[in-house]
GROMACS .gro file of C-alpha atoms in nm:
model
   80
    1MET     CA    1  -0.325   0.935   0.592
    2PRO     CA    2  -0.646   0.799   0.374
    3THR     CA    3  -0.710   0.437   0.439
    4VAL     CA    4  -0.796   0.278   0.103
    5ALA     CA    5  -0.850  -0.064   0.226
    6ARG     CA    6  -0.889  -0.312   0.501
    7VAL     CA    7  -0.832  -0.688   0.419
    8GLY     CA    8  -0.826  -0.919   0.696
    9PRO     CA    9  -0.567  -0.760   0.955
   10TYR     CA   10  -0.431  -0.517   0.716
   11ARG     CA   11  -0.502  -0.159   0.647
   12PHE     CA   12  -0.413  -0.015   0.318
   13PHE     CA   13  -0.281   0.378   0.325
   14PHE     CA   14  -0.101   0.630   0.187
   15TYR     CA   15   0.027   0.940   0.345
   16ALA     CA   16  -0.047   1.288   0.217
   17ASN     CA   17   0.308   1.381   0.161
   18ASP     CA   18   0.368   1.079  -0.056
   19ARG     CA   19   0.276   1.261  -0.399
   20PRO     CA   20   0.673   1.323  -0.495
   21GLU     CA   21   0.720   0.902  -0.517
   22PRO     CA   22   0.596   0.703  -0.764
   23PRO     CA   23   0.236   0.535  -0.711
   24HIS     CA   24   0.263   0.324  -0.400
   25ILE     CA   25   0.040   0.199  -0.066
   26HIS     CA   26   0.168   0.122   0.279
   27VAL     CA   27   0.027  -0.170   0.460
   28GLU     CA   28   0.007  -0.225   0.842
   29GLY     CA   29  -0.125  -0.480   1.055
   30GLY     CA   30  -0.017  -0.691   1.356
   31ARG     CA   31   0.357  -0.612   1.431
   32GLY     CA   32   0.451  -0.526   1.057
   33THR     CA   33   0.457  -0.261   0.836
   34ALA     CA   34   0.521  -0.256   0.465
   35LYS     CA   35   0.527   0.004   0.157
   36PHE     CA   36   0.450  -0.171  -0.194
   37TRP     CA   37   0.523   0.003  -0.536
   38LEU     CA   38   0.205  -0.019  -0.794
   39GLU     CA   39   0.320  -0.026  -1.107
   40PRO     CA   40   0.464  -0.326  -1.077
   41VAL     CA   41   0.342  -0.436  -0.792
   42VAL     CA   42   0.659  -0.499  -0.569
   43VAL     CA   43   0.767  -0.485  -0.219
   44GLU     CA   44   0.966  -0.162  -0.156
   45THR     CA   45   1.017  -0.217   0.231
   46SER     CA   46   0.889  -0.449   0.490
   47ARG     CA   47   0.970  -0.449   0.855
   48GLY     CA   48   0.790  -0.735   1.097
   49PHE     CA   49   0.578  -0.918   0.863
   50SER     CA   50   0.714  -1.291   0.787
   51PRO     CA   51   0.767  -1.385   0.428
   52GLN     CA   52   0.481  -1.610   0.401
   53GLU     CA   53   0.262  -1.258   0.537
   54LEU     CA   54   0.436  -1.056   0.267
   55ARG     CA   55   0.319  -1.285  -0.019
   56THR     CA   56  -0.033  -1.297   0.099
   57ILE     CA   57   0.000  -0.904   0.113
   58GLY     CA   58   0.123  -0.903  -0.246
   59ARG     CA   59  -0.162  -1.065  -0.353
   60HIS     CA   60  -0.424  -0.855  -0.198
   61VAL     CA   61  -0.236  -0.543  -0.332
   62ARG     CA   62  -0.226  -0.727  -0.668
   63GLU     CA   63  -0.578  -0.810  -0.638
   64HIS     CA   64  -0.679  -0.417  -0.560
   65ALA     CA   65  -0.402  -0.232  -0.742
   66THR     CA   66  -0.632  -0.096  -0.961
   67GLU     CA   67  -0.895   0.040  -0.687
   68PHE     CA   68  -0.529   0.175  -0.484
   69MET     CA   69  -0.435   0.383  -0.816
   70GLU     CA   70  -0.744   0.502  -0.847
   71ALA     CA   71  -0.731   0.630  -0.441
   72TRP     CA   72  -0.405   0.755  -0.547
   73ASP     CA   73  -0.472   0.942  -0.851
   74ALA     CA   74  -0.805   1.088  -0.721
   75PHE     CA   75  -0.643   1.196  -0.371
   76PHE     CA   76  -0.326   1.365  -0.554
   77ASN     CA   77  -0.536   1.521  -0.837
   78ALA     CA   78  -0.799   1.661  -0.562
   79THR     CA   79  -0.504   1.806  -0.368
   80GLY     CA   80  -0.343   1.954  -0.643
   0.00000   0.00000   0.00000
């Protein structure tokens, strides 16, 4: 599961078997986990994060969306 970025207490990553789904990023930090679609950036699932944390995380995802998409494309194009 490649880690794409760390921002504050949050780790942004995806799983190697995520290929069949649209591009997205998983986030974990503290006691929470979430999954955000990247096009457009929207929360798919969340557990353990407060609404305020989700807004903060969403802001990070939007700020890094290009980087996350490039990492997604590079990983899944390289693995065939």
